[in-house]
PDB file of C-alpha atoms in Angstrom:
ATOM      1  CA  MET A 264      43.255 -17.501 -19.442  1.00 43.00           C
ATOM      2  CA  THR A 265      43.503 -14.316 -21.562  1.00 56.00           C
ATOM      3  CA  THR A 266      40.559 -15.962 -23.649  1.00 54.00           C
ATOM      4  CA  THR A 267      38.503 -16.495 -20.413  1.00 73.00           C
ATOM      5  CA  ARG A 268      38.981 -13.318 -19.447  1.00 67.00           C
ATOM      6  CA  GLN A 269      38.286 -11.242 -22.537  1.00 71.00           C
ATOM      7  CA  ASP A 270      35.301 -13.190 -22.559  1.00 76.00           C
ATOM      8  CA  THR A 271      34.455 -12.202 -19.452  1.00 83.00           C
ATOM      9  CA  THR A 272      34.632  -8.547 -20.153  1.00 88.00           C
ATOM     10  CA  ALA A 273      32.532  -8.434 -23.440  1.00 90.00           C
ATOM     11  CA  ARG A 274      30.068 -10.125 -21.077  1.00 91.00           C
ATOM     12  CA  THR A 275      29.979  -7.396 -18.867  1.00 93.00           C
ATOM     13  CA  LEU A 276      30.253  -5.053 -21.153  1.00 93.00           C
ATOM     14  CA  ARG A 277      27.039  -6.337 -22.814  1.00 91.00           C
ATOM     15  CA  GLU A 278      25.051  -6.996 -20.024  1.00 93.00           C
ATOM     16  CA  LEU A 279      25.138  -3.325 -18.410  1.00 94.00           C
ATOM     17  CA  GLU A 280      23.027  -2.530 -21.488  1.00 92.00           C
ATOM     18  CA  ASP A 281      20.500  -5.564 -20.215  1.00 89.00           C
ATOM     19  CA  GLY A 282      16.822  -4.476 -20.121  1.00 91.00           C
ATOM     20  CA  GLN A 283      16.654  -6.090 -16.490  1.00 95.00           C
ATOM     21  CA  ALA A 284      18.160  -3.720 -13.829  1.00 96.00           C
ATOM     22  CA  SER A 285      18.597  -6.969 -11.986  1.00 96.00           C
ATOM     23  CA  VAL A 286      21.277  -8.135 -15.069  1.00 96.00           C
ATOM     24  CA  ARG A 287      22.793  -4.258 -15.080  1.00 96.00           C
ATOM     25  CA  LEU A 288      23.607  -4.136 -11.173  1.00 97.00           C
ATOM     26  CA  ARG A 289      25.155  -7.765 -11.411  1.00 96.00           C
ATOM     27  CA  ALA A 290      27.238  -6.258 -14.280  1.00 96.00           C
ATOM     28  CA  ALA A 291      28.272  -2.695 -12.200  1.00 97.00           C
ATOM     29  CA  LEU A 292      29.439  -5.127  -9.268  1.00 96.00           C
ATOM     30  CA  ALA A 293      31.726  -7.026 -11.741  1.00 95.00           C
ATOM     31  CA  ALA A 294      33.245  -4.335 -13.228  1.00 95.00           C
ATOM     32  CA  GLY A 295      34.123  -2.888 -10.119  1.00 95.00           C
ATOM     33  CA  THR A 296      35.309  -6.189  -8.740  1.00 95.00           C
ATOM     34  CA  THR A 297      37.458  -6.620 -11.482  1.00 92.00           C
ATOM     35  CA  PRO A 298      38.152  -3.124 -13.140  1.00 93.00           C
ATOM     36  CA  ASP A 299      39.169  -3.334 -16.433  1.00 93.00           C
ATOM     37  CA  PRO A 300      40.168  -0.030 -18.137  1.00 93.00           C
ATOM     38  CA  ARG A 301      38.130  -1.364 -21.207  1.00 93.00           C
ATOM     39  CA  PHE A 302      35.028  -0.775 -18.692  1.00 95.00           C
ATOM     40  CA  VAL A 303      35.320   2.677 -18.358  1.00 97.00           C
ATOM     41  CA  ASP A 304      33.799   4.625 -21.227  1.00 96.00           C
ATOM     42  CA  THR A 305      30.606   2.167 -20.928  1.00 96.00           C
ATOM     43  CA  LEU A 306      30.358   2.762 -17.072  1.00 97.00           C
ATOM     44  CA  VAL A 307      30.407   6.575 -17.445  1.00 97.00           C
ATOM     45  CA  GLU A 308      27.831   6.627 -20.605  1.00 96.00           C
ATOM     46  CA  ARG A 309      25.546   3.940 -18.520  1.00 96.00           C
ATOM     47  CA  CYS A 310      25.237   6.761 -16.050  1.00 96.00           C
ATOM     48  CA  ALA A 311      23.895   9.168 -18.547  1.00 96.00           C
ATOM     49  CA  THR A 312      20.807   6.714 -18.721  1.00 96.00           C
ATOM     50  CA  GLU A 313      20.386   4.384 -15.970  1.00 96.00           C
ATOM     51  CA  PRO A 314      16.850   4.655 -14.696  1.00 95.00           C
ATOM     52  CA  GLU A 315      17.501   2.990 -11.217  1.00 95.00           C
ATOM     53  CA  PHE A 316      18.807   4.605  -8.259  1.00 95.00           C
ATOM     54  CA  PHE A 317      20.855   1.832  -7.040  1.00 96.00           C
ATOM     55  CA  VAL A 318      22.696   0.629 -10.393  1.00 97.00           C
ATOM     56  CA  ARG A 319      23.749   4.203 -10.635  1.00 96.00           C
ATOM     57  CA  ASP A 320      24.978   4.170  -7.174  1.00 96.00           C
ATOM     58  CA  THR A 321      27.290   1.019  -8.267  1.00 97.00           C
ATOM     59  CA  LEU A 322      27.976   2.382 -11.244  1.00 98.00           C
ATOM     60  CA  THR A 323      29.486   5.366  -9.774  1.00 98.00           C
ATOM     61  CA  TRP A 324      31.442   2.936  -6.929  1.00 98.00           C
ATOM     62  CA  ALA A 325      32.490   0.937  -9.783  1.00 98.00           C
ATOM     63  CA  LEU A 326      33.627   3.817 -11.735  1.00 98.00           C
ATOM     64  CA  THR A 327      35.732   5.020  -8.389  1.00 97.00           C
ATOM     65  CA  ARG A 328      37.625   1.407  -8.150  1.00 97.00           C
ATOM     66  CA  HIS A 329      39.075   2.303 -11.394  1.00 97.00           C
ATOM     67  CA  PRO A 330      42.025   4.469 -12.032  1.00 96.00           C
ATOM     68  CA  VAL A 331      41.384   8.289 -11.684  1.00 97.00           C
ATOM     69  CA  SER A 332      43.714   8.426 -14.518  1.00 95.00           C
ATOM     70  CA  SER A 333      40.960   6.680 -16.907  1.00 95.00           C
ATOM     71  CA  THR A 334      37.779   8.078 -15.032  1.00 97.00           C
ATOM     72  CA  LEU A 335      39.003  11.776 -14.952  1.00 97.00           C
ATOM     73  CA  PRO A 336      38.877  12.510 -18.168  1.00 97.00           C
ATOM     74  CA  ALA A 337      35.821  10.614 -19.180  1.00 97.00           C
ATOM     75  CA  LEU A 338      33.818  12.482 -16.273  1.00 98.00           C
ATOM     76  CA  LEU A 339      34.871  15.564 -17.283  1.00 98.00           C
ATOM     77  CA  ARG A 340      33.410  15.351 -20.935  1.00 97.00           C
ATOM     78  CA  GLU A 341      30.147  14.576 -19.285  1.00 98.00           C
ATOM     79  CA  LEU A 342      30.027  17.660 -17.164  1.00 98.00           C
ATOM     80  CA  HIS A 343      29.283  19.559 -20.854  1.00 97.00           C
ATOM     81  CA  SER A 344      26.758  16.831 -21.817  1.00 97.00           C
ATOM     82  CA  GLU A 345      23.440  18.745 -22.644  1.00 96.00           C
ATOM     83  CA  HIS A 346      21.795  15.798 -20.807  1.00 97.00           C
ATOM     84  CA  ALA A 347      20.709  16.530 -17.076  1.00 98.00           C
ATOM     85  CA  GLN A 348      21.999  12.940 -15.748  1.00 98.00           C
ATOM     86  CA  ALA A 349      24.380  12.750 -17.278  1.00 98.00           C
ATOM     87  CA  ARG A 350      25.866  16.083 -15.516  1.00 98.00           C
ATOM     88  CA  SER A 351      24.959  15.610 -12.147  1.00 98.00           C
ATOM     89  CA  GLN A 352      25.786  11.755 -12.215  1.00 98.00           C
ATOM     90  CA  ALA A 353      29.694  12.697 -13.338  1.00 98.00           C
ATOM     91  CA  LEU A 354      29.114  14.990 -10.500  1.00 98.00           C
ATOM     92  CA  HIS A 355      28.103  13.231  -8.213  1.00 98.00           C
ATOM     93  CA  THR A 356      31.111  10.441  -9.133  1.00 98.00           C
ATOM     94  CA  LEU A 357      33.735  13.121  -8.973  1.00 98.00           C
ATOM     95  CA  SER A 358      32.757  13.969  -5.358  1.00 97.00           C
ATOM     96  CA  LYS A 359      33.270  10.668  -4.397  1.00 97.00           C
ATOM     97  CA  ILE A 360      36.772  10.267  -6.624  1.00 97.00           C
ATOM     98  CA  GLY A 361      37.504  12.889  -4.226  1.00 96.00           C
ATOM     99  CA  ASP A 362      40.504  14.682  -6.954  1.00 96.00           C
ATOM    100  CA  ARG A 363      41.147  17.541  -7.195  1.00 95.00           C
ATOM    101  CA  ARG A 364      42.732  18.270 -10.168  1.00 96.00           C
ATOM    102  CA  ALA A 365      38.504  18.167 -11.008  1.00 97.00           C
ATOM    103  CA  TRP A 366      37.994  21.362  -9.242  1.00 98.00           C
ATOM    104  CA  PRO A 367      38.354  23.979 -11.923  1.00 97.00           C
ATOM    105  CA  ALA A 368      35.647  21.636 -13.875  1.00 97.00           C
ATOM    106  CA  ILE A 369      33.620  23.076 -11.135  1.00 98.00           C
ATOM    107  CA  THR A 370      32.040  26.094 -12.743  1.00 97.00           C
ATOM    108  CA  ARG A 371      29.609  29.119 -11.819  1.00 98.00           C
ATOM    109  CA  PRO A 372      27.410  27.610 -15.053  1.00 98.00           C
ATOM    110  CA  LEU A 373      26.987  24.324 -13.238  1.00 98.00           C
ATOM    111  CA  LEU A 374      26.659  25.330  -9.730  1.00 98.00           C
ATOM    112  CA  THR A 375      23.741  27.625 -10.704  1.00 98.00           C
ATOM    113  CA  ASP A 376      22.551  24.828 -13.059  1.00 98.00           C
ATOM    114  CA  ALA A 377      18.600  25.196 -13.603  1.00 97.00           C
ATOM    115  CA  ASP A 378      18.452  21.278 -13.021  1.00 97.00           C
ATOM    116  CA  ASP A 379      18.070  20.911  -9.367  1.00 97.00           C
ATOM    117  CA  GLU A 380      19.582  17.483  -9.291  1.00 97.00           C
ATOM    118  CA  VAL A 381      22.565  18.774 -11.279  1.00 98.00           C
ATOM    119  CA  ALA A 382      23.209  22.115  -8.984  1.00 98.00           C
ATOM    120  CA  ARG A 383      22.494  19.726  -5.760  1.00 97.00           C
ATOM    121  CA  ALA A 384      25.165  17.313  -6.846  1.00 98.00           C
ATOM    122  CA  ALA A 385      27.744  20.349  -8.402  1.00 98.00           C
ATOM    123  CA  TRP A 386      27.411  21.990  -4.447  1.00 98.00           C
ATOM    124  CA  ARG A 387      28.324  18.475  -2.953  1.00 97.00           C
ATOM    125  CA  ALA A 388      31.111  18.253  -5.103  1.00 98.00           C
ATOM    126  CA  ALA A 389      32.361  21.862  -4.533  1.00 98.00           C
ATOM    127  CA  VAL A 390      32.770  21.419  -0.822  1.00 97.00           C
ATOM    128  CA  VAL A 391      34.779  18.327  -1.351  1.00 97.00           C
ATOM    129  CA  LEU A 392      36.808  19.288  -4.282  1.00 98.00           C
ATOM    130  CA  VAL A 393      37.638  23.081  -2.957  1.00 98.00           C
ATOM    131  CA  PRO A 394      41.159  23.880  -2.656  1.00 96.00           C
ATOM    132  CA  GLU A 395      42.485  25.752   0.916  1.00 94.00           C
ATOM    133  CA  GLY A 396      42.064  29.286   0.737  1.00 94.00           C
ATOM    134  CA  GLU A 397      39.139  29.375  -2.379  1.00 96.00           C
ATOM    135  CA  GLU A 398      35.960  28.503   0.606  1.00 97.00           C
ATOM    136  CA  SER A 399      35.188  32.176   0.538  1.00 96.00           C
ATOM    137  CA  ALA A 400      34.809  32.735  -3.136  1.00 97.00           C
ATOM    138  CA  LEU A 401      32.882  29.461  -3.358  1.00 98.00           C
ATOM    139  CA  ALA A 402      30.647  30.976  -0.756  1.00 98.00           C
ATOM    140  CA  GLU A 403      29.719  33.691  -2.840  1.00 97.00           C
ATOM    141  CA  VAL A 404      28.379  31.749  -5.743  1.00 98.00           C
ATOM    142  CA  LEU A 405      26.380  29.123  -3.454  1.00 98.00           C
ATOM    143  CA  VAL A 406      24.595  32.187  -1.624  1.00 97.00           C
ATOM    144  CA  THR A 407      23.084  33.316  -4.920  1.00 97.00           C
ATOM    145  CA  GLN A 408      21.198  30.173  -5.111  1.00 98.00           C
ATOM    146  CA  LEU A 409      19.021  30.808  -1.357  1.00 96.00           C
ATOM    147  CA  GLY A 410      15.557  30.453  -1.647  1.00 94.00           C
ATOM    148  CA  ARG A 411      15.618  28.350  -4.807  1.00 94.00           C
ATOM    149  CA  GLY A 412      13.744  25.229  -5.167  1.00 92.00           C
ATOM    150  CA  GLU A 413      11.765  22.849  -2.623  1.00 92.00           C
ATOM    151  CA  ARG A 414      13.166  21.727   0.930  1.00 90.00           C
ATOM    152  CA  GLU A 415      14.995  19.035  -0.688  1.00 92.00           C
ATOM    153  CA  THR A 416      16.987  20.900  -2.427  1.00 95.00           C
ATOM    154  CA  GLN A 417      17.268  24.101  -0.015  1.00 93.00           C
ATOM    155  CA  LEU A 418      18.677  21.669   2.493  1.00 93.00           C
ATOM    156  CA  SER A 419      21.479  20.214   0.099  1.00 95.00           C
ATOM    157  CA  LEU A 420      22.355  23.820  -0.492  1.00 96.00           C
ATOM    158  CA  SER A 421      22.589  24.325   3.542  1.00 95.00           C
ATOM    159  CA  ARG A 422      24.641  21.498   4.100  1.00 93.00           C
ATOM    160  CA  ALA A 423      26.903  22.563   0.880  1.00 96.00           C
ATOM    161  CA  LEU A 424      27.626  26.324   2.700  1.00 97.00           C
ATOM    162  CA  VAL A 425      27.983  24.896   6.668  1.00 94.00           C
ATOM    163  CA  ALA A 426      30.295  22.451   5.487  1.00 95.00           C
ATOM    164  CA  LEU A 427      32.509  25.522   4.442  1.00 96.00           C
ATOM    165  CA  GLY A 428      32.519  26.337   7.792  1.00 94.00           C
ATOM    166  CA  ASP A 429      33.436  30.263   8.952  1.00 93.00           C
ATOM    167  CA  ALA A 430      34.879  30.886   5.429  1.00 94.00           C
ATOM    168  CA  MET A 431      30.865  31.187   4.479  1.00 95.00           C
ATOM    169  CA  VAL A 432      30.079  33.853   7.226  1.00 95.00           C
ATOM    170  CA  PRO A 433      31.048  36.694   4.827  1.00 96.00           C
ATOM    171  CA  ALA A 434      28.679  36.081   1.957  1.00 96.00           C
ATOM    172  CA  LEU A 435      25.819  34.571   3.872  1.00 96.00           C
ATOM    173  CA  GLN A 436      25.328  37.942   6.524  1.00 94.00           C
ATOM    174  CA  PRO A 437      23.552  40.284   3.593  1.00 95.00           C
ATOM    175  CA  ALA A 438      21.422  37.371   2.158  1.00 94.00           C
ATOM    176  CA  THR A 439      20.188  37.385   6.548  1.00 92.00           C
ATOM    177  CA  THR A 440      18.760  40.441   5.525  1.00 91.00           C
ATOM    178  CA  ALA A 441      17.343  40.066   1.850  1.00 91.00           C
ATOM    179  CA  PRO A 442      14.491  42.109   0.439  1.00 92.00           C
ATOM    180  CA  ASP A 443      12.883  38.530  -0.602  1.00 92.00           C
ATOM    181  CA  PRO A 444      11.728  36.972   2.030  1.00 91.00           C
ATOM    182  CA  GLY A 445      12.676  33.057   0.892  1.00 92.00           C
ATOM    183  CA  VAL A 446      16.338  34.050   0.803  1.00 94.00           C
ATOM    184  CA  ARG A 447      16.657  35.539   3.984  1.00 92.00           C
ATOM    185  CA  ALA A 448      14.509  32.511   5.643  1.00 92.00           C
ATOM    186  CA  HIS A 449      16.746  30.275   4.232  1.00 93.00           C
ATOM    187  CA  ALA A 450      19.877  32.849   4.624  1.00 94.00           C
ATOM    188  CA  LEU A 451      18.891  32.784   8.916  1.00 92.00           C
ATOM    189  CA  ALA A 452      18.229  28.830   8.815  1.00 91.00           C
ATOM    190  CA  THR A 453      21.566  28.184   7.404  1.00 93.00           C
ATOM    191  CA  ARG A 454      23.162  30.480  10.005  1.00 91.00           C
ATOM    192  CA  ARG A 455      21.403  28.625  12.516  1.00 88.00           C
ATOM    193  CA  LEU A 456      22.572  25.003  11.334  1.00 89.00           C
ATOM    194  CA  LEU A 457      26.160  26.458  11.403  1.00 90.00           C
ATOM    195  CA  ASN A 458      25.692  27.443  14.821  1.00 84.00           C
ATOM    196  CA  ASP A 459      24.139  24.605  16.530  1.00 81.00           C
ATOM    197  CA  PRO A 460      24.610  21.648  13.829  1.00 77.00           C
ATOM    198  CA  GLU A 461      22.317  19.970  16.424  1.00 71.00           C
ATOM    199  CA  THR A 462      19.272  21.639  14.561  1.00 73.00           C
ATOM    200  CA  GLY A 463      17.347  20.020  12.570  1.00 72.00           C
ATOM    201  CA  PHE A 464      16.707  21.936   8.907  1.00 71.00           C
ATOM    202  CA  GLU A 465      12.899  21.723   9.285  1.00 74.00           C
ATOM    203  CA  PHE A 466      12.739  23.083  12.930  1.00 67.00           C
ATOM    204  CA  ALA A 467      15.684  25.936  11.476  1.00 69.00           C
ATOM    205  CA  ILE A 468      13.776  26.892   8.460  1.00 72.00           C
ATOM    206  CA  GLU A 469      10.391  27.077  10.304  1.00 73.00           C
ATOM    207  CA  GLU A 470      12.043  29.290  12.779  1.00 74.00           C
ATOM    208  CA  ALA A 471      13.327  31.272  10.361  1.00 72.00           C
ATOM    209  CA  LYS A 472      10.234  31.664   8.694  1.00 74.00           C
ATOM    210  CA  ARG A 473       8.490  33.049  11.656  1.00 77.00           C
ATOM    211  CA  VAL A 474      11.369  35.854  12.551  1.00 72.00           C
ATOM    212  CA  VAL A 475      11.382  36.922   8.738  1.00 75.00           C
ATOM    213  CA  ALA A 476       7.106  37.191   9.164  1.00 72.00           C
ATOM    214  CA  LEU A 477       7.719  38.984  12.743  1.00 70.00           C
ATOM    215  CA  GLY A 478      10.076  41.635  10.736  1.00 70.00           C
ATOM    216  CA  ALA A 479      12.833  40.196  13.273  1.00 55.00           C
ATOM    217  CA  THR A 480      16.997  40.149  12.197  1.00 50.00           C
ATOM    218  CA  GLY A 481      16.889  36.887  13.708  1.00 47.00           C
ATOM    219  CA  ARG A 482      18.773  37.702  17.086  1.00 47.00           C
ATOM    220  CA  GLU A 483      15.850  37.982  18.514  1.00 41.00           C
ATOM    221  CA  GLY A 484      13.713  35.380  20.365  1.00 37.00           C
TER     222      GLY A 484
END
């Protein structure tokens, strides 16, 4: 039985590096279905280079099936990687695990990372892991990113800020009158989403742009 188990583990480890995405996907599923500490390092390493979204997502799922004592140290190391995908996928996985011992590793450099995917993953992880009482401090960092990137990035930031609830309002308020019209519109749209969660982001941002163009404060029409 032991030999069979060792053979299965060895095959799974080999298949995680296979050239075919379908084989890697099957191996990731196997690693999560039957967790083994020997899988952890390879799963984490594969996250950094895996080109297929569905395989990456399954690698993350497989890691969540392993003990946090095994996965957390390996994931935290990845946050210092020079490779953006390694950082973003580690952050994504930490958000799925949800262990707040990872919070100190969610640093300002990650929250303001030049790579949009890394920054977005850091925002999502931060709002999951932030300890009670530190939401306002987190919001102060997040609002520095208002107006950044394309629509998807702006939506991610707005969602992160809204997830902090009323704790983010004091940090957001100055941005609603910022000199930069892009920042101001993004701040107004985020405030609208907080006050009216049923409002879609597209509507909120277009309305905010109209308000900014008219030179209004966000309380008018």
